[in-house]
Tab-separated table of C-alpha atoms in Angstrom:
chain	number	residue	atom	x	y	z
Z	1	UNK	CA	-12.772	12.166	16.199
Z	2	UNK	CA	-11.584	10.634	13.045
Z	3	UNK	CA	-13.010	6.876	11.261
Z	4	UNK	CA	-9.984	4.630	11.800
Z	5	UNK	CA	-9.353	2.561	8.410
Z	6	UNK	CA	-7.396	-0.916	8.806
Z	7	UNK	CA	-6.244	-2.448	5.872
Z	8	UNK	CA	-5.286	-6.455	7.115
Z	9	UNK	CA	-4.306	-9.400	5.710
Z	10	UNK	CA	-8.192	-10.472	5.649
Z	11	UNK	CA	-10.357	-7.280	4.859
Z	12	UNK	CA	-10.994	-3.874	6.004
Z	13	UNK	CA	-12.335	-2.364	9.499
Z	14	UNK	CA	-13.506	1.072	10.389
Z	15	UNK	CA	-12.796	1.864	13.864
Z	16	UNK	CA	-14.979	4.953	15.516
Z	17	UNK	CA	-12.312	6.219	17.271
Z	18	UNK	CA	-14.355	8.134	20.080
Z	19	UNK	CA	-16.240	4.885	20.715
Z	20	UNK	CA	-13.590	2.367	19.729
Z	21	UNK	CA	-16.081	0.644	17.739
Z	22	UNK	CA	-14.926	-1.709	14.945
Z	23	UNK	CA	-17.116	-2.183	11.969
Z	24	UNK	CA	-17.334	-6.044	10.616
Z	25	UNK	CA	-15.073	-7.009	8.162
Z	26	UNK	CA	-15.516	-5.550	4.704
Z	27	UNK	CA	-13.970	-7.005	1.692
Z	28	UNK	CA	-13.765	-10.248	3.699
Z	29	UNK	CA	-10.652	-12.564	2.797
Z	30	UNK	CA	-8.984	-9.608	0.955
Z	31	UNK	CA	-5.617	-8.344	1.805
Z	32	UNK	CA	-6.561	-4.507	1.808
Z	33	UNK	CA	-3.855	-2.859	0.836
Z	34	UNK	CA	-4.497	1.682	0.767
Z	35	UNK	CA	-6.831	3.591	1.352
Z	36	UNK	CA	-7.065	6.787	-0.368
Z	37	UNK	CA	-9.226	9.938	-0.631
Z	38	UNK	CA	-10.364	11.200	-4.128
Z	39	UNK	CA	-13.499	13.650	-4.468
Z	40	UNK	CA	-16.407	13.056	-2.851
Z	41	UNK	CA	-15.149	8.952	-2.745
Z	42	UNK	CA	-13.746	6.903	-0.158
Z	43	UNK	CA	-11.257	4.243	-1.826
Z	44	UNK	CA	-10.005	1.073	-1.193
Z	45	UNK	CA	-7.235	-0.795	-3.030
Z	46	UNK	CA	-7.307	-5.293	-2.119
Z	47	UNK	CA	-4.957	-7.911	-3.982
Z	48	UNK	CA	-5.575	-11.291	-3.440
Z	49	UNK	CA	-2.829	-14.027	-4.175
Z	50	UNK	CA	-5.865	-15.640	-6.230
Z	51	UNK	CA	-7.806	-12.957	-7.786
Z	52	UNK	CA	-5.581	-9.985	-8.045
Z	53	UNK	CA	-5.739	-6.662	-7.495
Z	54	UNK	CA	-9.166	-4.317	-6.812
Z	55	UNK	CA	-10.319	-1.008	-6.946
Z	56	UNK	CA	-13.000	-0.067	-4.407
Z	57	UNK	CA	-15.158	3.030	-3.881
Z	58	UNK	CA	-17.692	4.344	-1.302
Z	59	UNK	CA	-19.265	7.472	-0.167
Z	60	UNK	CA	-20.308	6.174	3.350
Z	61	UNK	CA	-17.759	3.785	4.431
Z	62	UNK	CA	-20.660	0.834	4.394
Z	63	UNK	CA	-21.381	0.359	0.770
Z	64	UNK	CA	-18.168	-0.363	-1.433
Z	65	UNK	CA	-18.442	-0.630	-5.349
Z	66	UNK	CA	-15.413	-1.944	-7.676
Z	67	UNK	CA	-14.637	-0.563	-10.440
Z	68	UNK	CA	-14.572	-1.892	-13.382
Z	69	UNK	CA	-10.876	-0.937	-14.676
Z	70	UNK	CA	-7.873	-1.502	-11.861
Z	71	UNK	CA	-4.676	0.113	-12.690
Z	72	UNK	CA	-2.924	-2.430	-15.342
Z	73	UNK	CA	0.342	-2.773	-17.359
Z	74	UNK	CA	-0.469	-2.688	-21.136
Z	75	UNK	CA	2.661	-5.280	-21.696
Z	76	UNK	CA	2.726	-8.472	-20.216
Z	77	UNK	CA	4.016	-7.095	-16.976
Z	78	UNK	CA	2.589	-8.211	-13.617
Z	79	UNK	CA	0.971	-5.929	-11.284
Z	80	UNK	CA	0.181	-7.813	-7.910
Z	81	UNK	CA	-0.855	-5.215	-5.828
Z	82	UNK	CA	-2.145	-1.589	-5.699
Z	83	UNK	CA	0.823	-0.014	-2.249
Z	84	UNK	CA	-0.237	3.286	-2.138
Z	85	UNK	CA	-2.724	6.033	-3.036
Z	86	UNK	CA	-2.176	9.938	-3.256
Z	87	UNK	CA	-4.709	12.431	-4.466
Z	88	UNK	CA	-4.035	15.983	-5.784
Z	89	UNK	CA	-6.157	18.816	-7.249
Z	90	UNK	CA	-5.872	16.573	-10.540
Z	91	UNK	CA	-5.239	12.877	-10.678
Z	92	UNK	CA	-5.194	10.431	-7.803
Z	93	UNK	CA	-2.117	8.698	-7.913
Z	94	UNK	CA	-1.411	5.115	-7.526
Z	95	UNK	CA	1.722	2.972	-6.616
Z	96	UNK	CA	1.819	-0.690	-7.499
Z	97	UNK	CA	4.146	-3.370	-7.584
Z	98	UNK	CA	5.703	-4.690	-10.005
Z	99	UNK	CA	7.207	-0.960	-9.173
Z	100	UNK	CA	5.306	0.956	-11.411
Z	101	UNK	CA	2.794	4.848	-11.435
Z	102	UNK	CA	-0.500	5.027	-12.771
Z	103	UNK	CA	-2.801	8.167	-12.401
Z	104	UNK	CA	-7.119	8.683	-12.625
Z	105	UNK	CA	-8.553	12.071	-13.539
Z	106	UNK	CA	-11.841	10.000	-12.801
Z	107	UNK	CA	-11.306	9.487	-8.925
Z	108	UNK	CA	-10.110	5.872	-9.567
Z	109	UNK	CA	-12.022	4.813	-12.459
Z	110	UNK	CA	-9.805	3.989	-15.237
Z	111	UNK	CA	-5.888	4.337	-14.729
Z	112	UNK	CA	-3.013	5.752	-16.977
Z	113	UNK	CA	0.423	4.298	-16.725
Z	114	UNK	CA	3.193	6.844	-16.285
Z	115	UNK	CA	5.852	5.520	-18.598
Z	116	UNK	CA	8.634	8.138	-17.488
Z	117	UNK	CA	8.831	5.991	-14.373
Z	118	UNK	CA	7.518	2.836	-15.401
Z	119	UNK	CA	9.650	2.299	-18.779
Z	120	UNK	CA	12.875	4.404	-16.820
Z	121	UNK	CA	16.215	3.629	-18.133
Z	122	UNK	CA	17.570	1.769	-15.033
Z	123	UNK	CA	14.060	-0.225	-15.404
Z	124	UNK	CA	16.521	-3.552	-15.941
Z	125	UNK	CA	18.659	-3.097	-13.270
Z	126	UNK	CA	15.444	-2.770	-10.469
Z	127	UNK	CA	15.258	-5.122	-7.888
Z	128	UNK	CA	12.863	-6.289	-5.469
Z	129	UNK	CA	13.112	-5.895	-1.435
Z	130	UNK	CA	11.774	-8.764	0.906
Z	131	UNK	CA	8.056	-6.821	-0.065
Z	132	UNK	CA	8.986	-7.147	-3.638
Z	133	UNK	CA	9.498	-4.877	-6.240
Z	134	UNK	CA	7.082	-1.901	-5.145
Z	135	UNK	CA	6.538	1.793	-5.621
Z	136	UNK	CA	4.884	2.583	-2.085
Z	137	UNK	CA	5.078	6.014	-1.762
Z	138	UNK	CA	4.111	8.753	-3.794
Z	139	UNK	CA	4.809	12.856	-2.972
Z	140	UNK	CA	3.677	15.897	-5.129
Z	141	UNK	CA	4.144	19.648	-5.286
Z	142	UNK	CA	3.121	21.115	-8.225
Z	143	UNK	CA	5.178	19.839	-11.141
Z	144	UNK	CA	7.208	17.739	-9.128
Z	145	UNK	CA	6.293	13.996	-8.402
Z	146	UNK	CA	8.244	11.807	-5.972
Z	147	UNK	CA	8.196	8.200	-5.855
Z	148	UNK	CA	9.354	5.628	-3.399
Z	149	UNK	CA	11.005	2.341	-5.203
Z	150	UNK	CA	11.721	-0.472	-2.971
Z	151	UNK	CA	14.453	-1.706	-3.268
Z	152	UNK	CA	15.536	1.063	-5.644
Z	153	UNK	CA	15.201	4.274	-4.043
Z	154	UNK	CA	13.623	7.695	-4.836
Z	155	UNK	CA	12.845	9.131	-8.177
Z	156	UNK	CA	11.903	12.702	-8.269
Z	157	UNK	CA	10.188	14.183	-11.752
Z	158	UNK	CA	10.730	18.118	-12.242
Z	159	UNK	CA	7.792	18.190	-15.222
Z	160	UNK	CA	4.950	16.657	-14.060
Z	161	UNK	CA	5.782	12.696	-14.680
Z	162	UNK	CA	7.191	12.943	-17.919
Z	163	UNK	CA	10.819	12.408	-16.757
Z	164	UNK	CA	11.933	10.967	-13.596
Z	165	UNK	CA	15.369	11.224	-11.968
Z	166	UNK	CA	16.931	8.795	-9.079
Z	167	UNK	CA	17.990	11.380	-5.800
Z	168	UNK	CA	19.363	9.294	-3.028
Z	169	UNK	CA	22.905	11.455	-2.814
Z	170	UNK	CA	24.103	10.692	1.211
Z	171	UNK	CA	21.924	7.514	1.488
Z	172	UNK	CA	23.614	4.450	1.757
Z	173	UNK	CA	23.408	2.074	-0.668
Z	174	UNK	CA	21.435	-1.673	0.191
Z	175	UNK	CA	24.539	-3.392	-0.929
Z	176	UNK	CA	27.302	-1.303	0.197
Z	177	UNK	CA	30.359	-1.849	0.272
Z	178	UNK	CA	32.326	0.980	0.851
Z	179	UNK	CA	34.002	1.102	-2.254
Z	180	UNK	CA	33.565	3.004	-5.373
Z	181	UNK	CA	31.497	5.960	-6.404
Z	182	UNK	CA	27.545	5.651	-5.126
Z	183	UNK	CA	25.261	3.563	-7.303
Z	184	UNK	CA	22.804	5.382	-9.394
Z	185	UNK	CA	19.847	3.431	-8.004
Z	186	UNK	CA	19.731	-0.116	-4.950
Z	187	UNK	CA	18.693	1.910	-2.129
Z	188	UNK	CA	15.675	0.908	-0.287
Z	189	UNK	CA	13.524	3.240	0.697
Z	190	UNK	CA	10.701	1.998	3.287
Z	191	UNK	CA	8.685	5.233	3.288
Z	192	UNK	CA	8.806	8.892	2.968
Z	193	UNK	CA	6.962	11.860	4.331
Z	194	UNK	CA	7.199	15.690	3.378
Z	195	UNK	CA	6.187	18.881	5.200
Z	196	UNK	CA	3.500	20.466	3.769
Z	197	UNK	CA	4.244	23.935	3.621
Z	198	UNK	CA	7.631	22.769	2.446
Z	199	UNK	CA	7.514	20.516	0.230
Z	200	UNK	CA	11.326	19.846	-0.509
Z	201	UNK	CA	11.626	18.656	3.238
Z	202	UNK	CA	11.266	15.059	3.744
Z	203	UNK	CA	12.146	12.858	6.157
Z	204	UNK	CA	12.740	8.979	5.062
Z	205	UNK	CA	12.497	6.158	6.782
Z	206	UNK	CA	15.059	3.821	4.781
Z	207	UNK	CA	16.789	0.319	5.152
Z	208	UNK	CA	19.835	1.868	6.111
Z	209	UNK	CA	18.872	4.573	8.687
Z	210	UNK	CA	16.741	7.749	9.028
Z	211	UNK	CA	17.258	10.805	6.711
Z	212	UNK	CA	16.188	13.762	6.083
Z	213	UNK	CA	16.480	15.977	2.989
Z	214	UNK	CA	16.186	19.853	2.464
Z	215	UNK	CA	16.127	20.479	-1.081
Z	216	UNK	CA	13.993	18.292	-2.754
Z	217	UNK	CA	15.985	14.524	-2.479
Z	218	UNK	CA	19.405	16.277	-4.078
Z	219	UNK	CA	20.966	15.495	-0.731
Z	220	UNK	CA	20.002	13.781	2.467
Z	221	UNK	CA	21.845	13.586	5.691
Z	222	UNK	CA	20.934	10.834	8.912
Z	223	UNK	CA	19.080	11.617	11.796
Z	224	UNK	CA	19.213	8.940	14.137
Z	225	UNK	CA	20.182	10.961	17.509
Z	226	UNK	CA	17.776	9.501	20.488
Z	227	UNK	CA	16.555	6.441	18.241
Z	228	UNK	CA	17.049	3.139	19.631
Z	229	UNK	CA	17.625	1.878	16.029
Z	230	UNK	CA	17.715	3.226	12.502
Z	231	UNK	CA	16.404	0.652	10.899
Z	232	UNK	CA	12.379	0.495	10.596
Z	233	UNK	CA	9.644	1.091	8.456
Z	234	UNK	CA	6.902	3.950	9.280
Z	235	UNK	CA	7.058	7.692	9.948
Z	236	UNK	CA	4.121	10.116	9.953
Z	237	UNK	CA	4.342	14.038	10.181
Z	238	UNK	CA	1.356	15.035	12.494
Z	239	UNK	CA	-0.498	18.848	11.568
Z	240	UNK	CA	-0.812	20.656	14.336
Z	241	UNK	CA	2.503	20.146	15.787
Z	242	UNK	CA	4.939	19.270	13.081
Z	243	UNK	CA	6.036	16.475	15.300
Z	244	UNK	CA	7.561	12.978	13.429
Z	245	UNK	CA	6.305	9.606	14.188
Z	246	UNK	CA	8.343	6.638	13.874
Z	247	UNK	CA	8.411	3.247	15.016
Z	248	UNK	CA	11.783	1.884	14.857
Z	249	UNK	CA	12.986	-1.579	15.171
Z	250	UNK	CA	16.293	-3.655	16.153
Z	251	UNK	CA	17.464	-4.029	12.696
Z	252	UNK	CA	17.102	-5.547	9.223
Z	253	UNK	CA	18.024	-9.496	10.350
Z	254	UNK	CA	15.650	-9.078	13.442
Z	255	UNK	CA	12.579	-6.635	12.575
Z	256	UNK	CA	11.635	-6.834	16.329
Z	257	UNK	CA	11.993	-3.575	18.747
Z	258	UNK	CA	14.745	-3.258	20.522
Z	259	UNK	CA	14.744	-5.219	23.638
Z	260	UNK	CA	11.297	-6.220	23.254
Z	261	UNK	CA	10.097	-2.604	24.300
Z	262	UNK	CA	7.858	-1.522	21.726
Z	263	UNK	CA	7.719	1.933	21.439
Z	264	UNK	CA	6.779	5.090	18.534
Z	265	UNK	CA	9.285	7.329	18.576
Z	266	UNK	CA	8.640	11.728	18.059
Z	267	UNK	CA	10.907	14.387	17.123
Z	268	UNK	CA	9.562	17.557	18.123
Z	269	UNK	CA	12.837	19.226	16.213
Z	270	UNK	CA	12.505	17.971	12.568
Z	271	UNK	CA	13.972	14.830	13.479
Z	272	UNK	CA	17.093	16.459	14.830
Z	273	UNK	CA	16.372	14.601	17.738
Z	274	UNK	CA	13.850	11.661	18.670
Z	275	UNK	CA	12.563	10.547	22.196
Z	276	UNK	CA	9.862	7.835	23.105
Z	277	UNK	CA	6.580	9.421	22.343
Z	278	UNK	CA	4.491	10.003	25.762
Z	279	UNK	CA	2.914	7.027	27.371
Z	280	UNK	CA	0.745	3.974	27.586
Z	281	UNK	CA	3.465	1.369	26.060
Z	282	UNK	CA	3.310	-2.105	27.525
Z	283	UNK	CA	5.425	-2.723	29.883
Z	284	UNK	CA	5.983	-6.543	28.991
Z	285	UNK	CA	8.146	-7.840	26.091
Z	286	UNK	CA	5.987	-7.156	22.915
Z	287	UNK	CA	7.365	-8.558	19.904
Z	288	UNK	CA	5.334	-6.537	16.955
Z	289	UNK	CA	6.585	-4.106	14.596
Z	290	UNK	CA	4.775	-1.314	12.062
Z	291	UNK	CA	4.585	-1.706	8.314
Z	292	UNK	CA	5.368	1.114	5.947
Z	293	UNK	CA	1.956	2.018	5.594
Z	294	UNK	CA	0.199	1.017	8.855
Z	295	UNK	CA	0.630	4.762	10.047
Z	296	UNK	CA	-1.293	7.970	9.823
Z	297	UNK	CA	-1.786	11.337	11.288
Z	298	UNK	CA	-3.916	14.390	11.126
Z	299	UNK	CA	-3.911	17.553	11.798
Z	300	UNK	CA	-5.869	17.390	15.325
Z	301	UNK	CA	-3.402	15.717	17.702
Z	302	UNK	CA	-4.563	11.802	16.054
Z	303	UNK	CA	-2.114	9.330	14.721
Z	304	UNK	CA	-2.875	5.641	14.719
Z	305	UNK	CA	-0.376	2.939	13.983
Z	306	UNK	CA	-1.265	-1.159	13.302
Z	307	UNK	CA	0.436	-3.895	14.386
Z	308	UNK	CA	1.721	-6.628	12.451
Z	309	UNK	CA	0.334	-8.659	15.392
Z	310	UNK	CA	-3.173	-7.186	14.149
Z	311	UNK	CA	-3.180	-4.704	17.361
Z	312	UNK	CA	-4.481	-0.866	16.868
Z	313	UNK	CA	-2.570	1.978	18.774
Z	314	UNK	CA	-4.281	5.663	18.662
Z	315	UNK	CA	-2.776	8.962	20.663
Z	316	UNK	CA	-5.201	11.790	20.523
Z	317	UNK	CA	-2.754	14.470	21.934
Z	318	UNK	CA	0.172	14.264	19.417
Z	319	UNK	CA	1.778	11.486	21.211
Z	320	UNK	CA	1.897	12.259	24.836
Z	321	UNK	CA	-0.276	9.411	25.805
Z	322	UNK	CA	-0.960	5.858	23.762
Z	323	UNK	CA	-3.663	3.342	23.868
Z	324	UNK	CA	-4.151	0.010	22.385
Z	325	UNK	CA	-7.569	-0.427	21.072
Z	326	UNK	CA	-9.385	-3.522	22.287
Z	327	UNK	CA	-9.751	-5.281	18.950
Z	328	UNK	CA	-7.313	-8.106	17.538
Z	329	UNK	CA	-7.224	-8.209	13.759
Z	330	UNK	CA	-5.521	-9.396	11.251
Z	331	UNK	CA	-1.461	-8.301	10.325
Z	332	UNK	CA	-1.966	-5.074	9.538
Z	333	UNK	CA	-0.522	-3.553	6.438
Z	334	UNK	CA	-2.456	-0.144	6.016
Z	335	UNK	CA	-3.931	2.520	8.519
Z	336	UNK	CA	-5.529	5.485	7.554
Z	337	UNK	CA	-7.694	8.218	9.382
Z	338	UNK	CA	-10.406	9.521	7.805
T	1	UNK	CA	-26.425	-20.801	-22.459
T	2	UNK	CA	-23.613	-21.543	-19.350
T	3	UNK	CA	-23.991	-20.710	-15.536
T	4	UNK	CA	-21.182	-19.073	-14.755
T	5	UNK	CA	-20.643	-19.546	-10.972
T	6	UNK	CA	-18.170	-17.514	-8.318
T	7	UNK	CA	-17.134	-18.345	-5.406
T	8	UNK	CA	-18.236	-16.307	-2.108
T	9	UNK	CA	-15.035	-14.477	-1.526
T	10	UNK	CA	-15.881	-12.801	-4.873
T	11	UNK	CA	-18.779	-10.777	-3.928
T	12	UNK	CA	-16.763	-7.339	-3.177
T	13	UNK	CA	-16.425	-7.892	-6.732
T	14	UNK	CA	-18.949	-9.515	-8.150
T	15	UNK	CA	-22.004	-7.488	-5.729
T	16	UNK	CA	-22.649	-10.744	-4.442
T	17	UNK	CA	-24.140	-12.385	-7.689
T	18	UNK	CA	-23.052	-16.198	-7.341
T	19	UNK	CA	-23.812	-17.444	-10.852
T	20	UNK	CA	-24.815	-15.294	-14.005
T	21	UNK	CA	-25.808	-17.128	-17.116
T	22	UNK	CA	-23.894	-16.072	-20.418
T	23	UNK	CA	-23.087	-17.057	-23.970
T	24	UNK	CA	-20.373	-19.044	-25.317
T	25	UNK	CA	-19.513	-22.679	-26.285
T	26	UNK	CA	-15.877	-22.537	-24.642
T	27	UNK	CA	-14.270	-21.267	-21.152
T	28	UNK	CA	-12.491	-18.396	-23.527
T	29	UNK	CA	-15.901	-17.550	-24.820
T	30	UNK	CA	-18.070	-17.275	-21.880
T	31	UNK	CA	-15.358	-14.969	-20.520
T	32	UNK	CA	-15.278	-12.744	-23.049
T	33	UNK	CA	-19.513	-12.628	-22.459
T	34	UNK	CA	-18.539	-12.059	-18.938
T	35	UNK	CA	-16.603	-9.682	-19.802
T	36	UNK	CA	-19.537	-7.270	-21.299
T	37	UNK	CA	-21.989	-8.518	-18.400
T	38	UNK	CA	-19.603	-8.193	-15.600
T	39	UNK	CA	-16.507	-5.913	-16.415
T	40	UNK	CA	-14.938	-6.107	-13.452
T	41	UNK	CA	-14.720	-9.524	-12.857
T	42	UNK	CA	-12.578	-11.266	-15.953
T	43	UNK	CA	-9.466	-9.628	-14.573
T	44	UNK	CA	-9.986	-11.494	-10.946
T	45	UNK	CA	-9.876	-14.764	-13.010
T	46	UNK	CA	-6.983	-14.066	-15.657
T	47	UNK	CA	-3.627	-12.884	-15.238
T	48	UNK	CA	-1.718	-10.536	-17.474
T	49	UNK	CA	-0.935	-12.796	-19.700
T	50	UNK	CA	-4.332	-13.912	-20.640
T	51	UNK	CA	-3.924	-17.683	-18.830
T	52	UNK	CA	-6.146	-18.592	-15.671
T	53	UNK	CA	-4.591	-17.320	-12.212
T	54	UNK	CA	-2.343	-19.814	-10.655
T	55	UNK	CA	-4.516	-20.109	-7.628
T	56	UNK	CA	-7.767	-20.181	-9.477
T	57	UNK	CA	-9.749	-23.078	-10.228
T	58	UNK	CA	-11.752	-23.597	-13.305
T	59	UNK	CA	-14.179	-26.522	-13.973
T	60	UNK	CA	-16.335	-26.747	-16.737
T	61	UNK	CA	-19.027	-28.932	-16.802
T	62	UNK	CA	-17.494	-30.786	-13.446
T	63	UNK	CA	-14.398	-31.135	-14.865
T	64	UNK	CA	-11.069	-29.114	-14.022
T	65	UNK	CA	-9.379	-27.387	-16.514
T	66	UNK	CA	-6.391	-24.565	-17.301
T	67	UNK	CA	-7.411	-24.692	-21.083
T	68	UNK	CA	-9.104	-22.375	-22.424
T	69	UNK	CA	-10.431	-23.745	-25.277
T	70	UNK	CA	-12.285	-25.999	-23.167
T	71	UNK	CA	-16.138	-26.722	-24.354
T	72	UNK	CA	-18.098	-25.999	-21.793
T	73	UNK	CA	-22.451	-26.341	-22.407
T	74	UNK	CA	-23.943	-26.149	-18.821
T	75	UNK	CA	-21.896	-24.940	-15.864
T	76	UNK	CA	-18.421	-22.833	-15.617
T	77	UNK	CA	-17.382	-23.026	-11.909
T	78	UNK	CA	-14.258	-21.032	-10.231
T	79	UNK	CA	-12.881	-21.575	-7.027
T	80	UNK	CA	-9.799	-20.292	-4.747
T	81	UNK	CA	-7.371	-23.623	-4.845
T	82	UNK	CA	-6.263	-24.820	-1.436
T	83	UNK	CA	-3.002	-22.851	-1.338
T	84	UNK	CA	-2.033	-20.264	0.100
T	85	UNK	CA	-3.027	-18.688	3.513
């Protein structure tokens, strides 16, 4: 049974999922923000609206050492807070806001900017969603490296970060009004997830609606049949049944589900179709919704979602049944199963 | 030499030292000591741009300050302002 990370408004827990055991707060008073996996190290990313941003390592989960050198612009550029982390064979990757990618080839030790991305051409032109102006997500296949700008859209590099390239073709635009050709960049993105044995299918959780593309981000086409809504935040692929996760909710003015009924939502067809995933859902109003990172999966039937209401919900069997774990924490902004 | 002193929601970064003495006759010079004692700290306490965080408060010698030049001979306290939530 996996550890259970939660990244809140006011430090990190580890949950023991089989025993539903919560660890005490670590990092007290920090917004943790990722989690991340990088060699033998456990990492964890905080920003503080008074001390900044942190870089956090561990081998057991218990004792946590900063590093010395966070992820930082060489210019006079701000960079509030550390969204996402993503490890490959070579560098772990990290997302920041102001929107920005930085790699470590020393499992989070010292950071190097990416300027294809960070100095892009349409740079100027970026603007910031309600969460600001953040790179949350981060994708890789080999030479290719997609990022998730919010509220700017996807980039995609073909050359291993050295060039980057906006790909949001069939994704509506934030401000669109149905005239004129697409804009090169203003879409917000809210998260994105890609199969693993196919890496140029990925699903996207956006502003404007669910999509899904097949060839990399050069096209993407909505999926919304069976959801309630397509407006939400988080969606997880789980391993050992390639079904989605998603939590939708009412709509941008609102962020509330539906009708109070708070609900994940599976596809068990690529997201050709979506249902209400299993049971165990409250059956009173519940007013909560699911950040862009407060999601996971595995590969053994687990995914774990956290509440902005600071609640924990785990399924063990891919979805077909739900509980809430007993703990109250903090808003939750990051969920991670380790 | 100065007393540096941090405040308790520090420790992740700090490993729970409170106060570490260090050289300097200024608040720009004791951080720049700081800086070689405790590398990971500075950056909690200045912003990109090289000024004091917004929501950080600095008092040397008892008295609050945003200036860097600041002398300071005894005691450089930071604190978390009352802002925020």
């Amino acid at each position: 049974m996996p550890t259970i990370a939660v990244g809140t408004e006011k430090g990190a827990f580890f949950i023991d999922s089989a025993t539903q055991k919560s660890s005490d707060p670590v990092f007290p008073g920090w917004k943790v923000t990722a989690f991340g996996r990088s060699g033998d190290r456990y990492i964890a990313t905080v920003g503080s609206n008074w001390f900044g941003v942190g870089v956090h390592h561990s081998t057991d989960m218990v004792n946590w050492t900063q590093t010395d050198s966070p992820p930082t612009y060489a210019e006079e550029r701000p960079l509030d807070e550390i969204w996402t982390l993503h490890d490959t064979d070579d560098h772990l990757f990290a997302g920041v806001a102001e929107a920005g990618l930085f790699r470590s080839a020393d499992h989070g030790d010292t950071w190097e900017a990416i300027p294809g991305l960070n100095d892009h051409p349409t740079r100027d032109q970026w603007l910031p969603g309600f969460g600001g102006l953040c790179a949350h997500r981060v994708l890789t296949a080999g030479d290719r490296i997609w990022v998730a700008i919010s509220a700017v859209g996807v980039f995609r590099s073909d050359d291993g970060g050295d060039t980057f390239d906006p790909k949001n073709s069939g994704v509506t635009p934030v401000g669109d009004d149905g005239d004129g050709p697409p804009p090169e960049i203003g879409y917000c993105v809210h998260r994105i997830v890609a199969h693993p044995n196919d890496p140029d299918l990925i699903w996207r959780q956006d502003h404007r609606g669910m999509y899904r593309t097949r060839d990399g981000g050069d096209n993407w086409e909505k999926i919304e049949t069976g959801l309630p809504s397509g407006f939400g935040f988080a969606i997880v692929r789980e391993g050992s049944t390639g079904r989605l996760f998603v939590a939708p909710l009412h709509s941008d003015e609102r962020r509330l589900p539906v009708n109070g009924e708070f609900r994940v939502y599976r596809s068990h067809d690529d997201g050709n179709s979506w249902e209400v995933s299993g049971s165990g859902w409250p059956e009173a109003p519940t007013h909560t919704s699911v950040l862009r990172g407060a999601i996971d999966a595995d590969d053994r039937g687990h995914v774990a979602i956290g509440t902005t209401s600071g609640n924990v919900w785990l399924t063990s069997d891919s979805g077909d049944t739900w509980t809430a774990l007993p703990q109250t924490f903090p808003r939750i902004g990051a969920i991670t199963l380790w | 030499m100065v007393s540096v002193i941090f405040p308790p929601v520090l420790d992740p970064a700090t490993g729970g030292v409170r106060t570490m003495d260090t050289d300097g006759s200024n608040v720009s010079e004791v951080l720049a000591s700081l800086t070689v004692a405790m590398p990971g700290v500075v950056h909690h306490l200045l912003d990109e741009t090289g000024a004091l965080r917004p929501h950080v408060l600095c008092f040397a010698d008892g008295t609050a300050t945003r200036d860097l030049t600041t002398d300071v001979t005894e005691t450089l306290r930071f604190l978390t302002a009352v802002s925020g939530g």
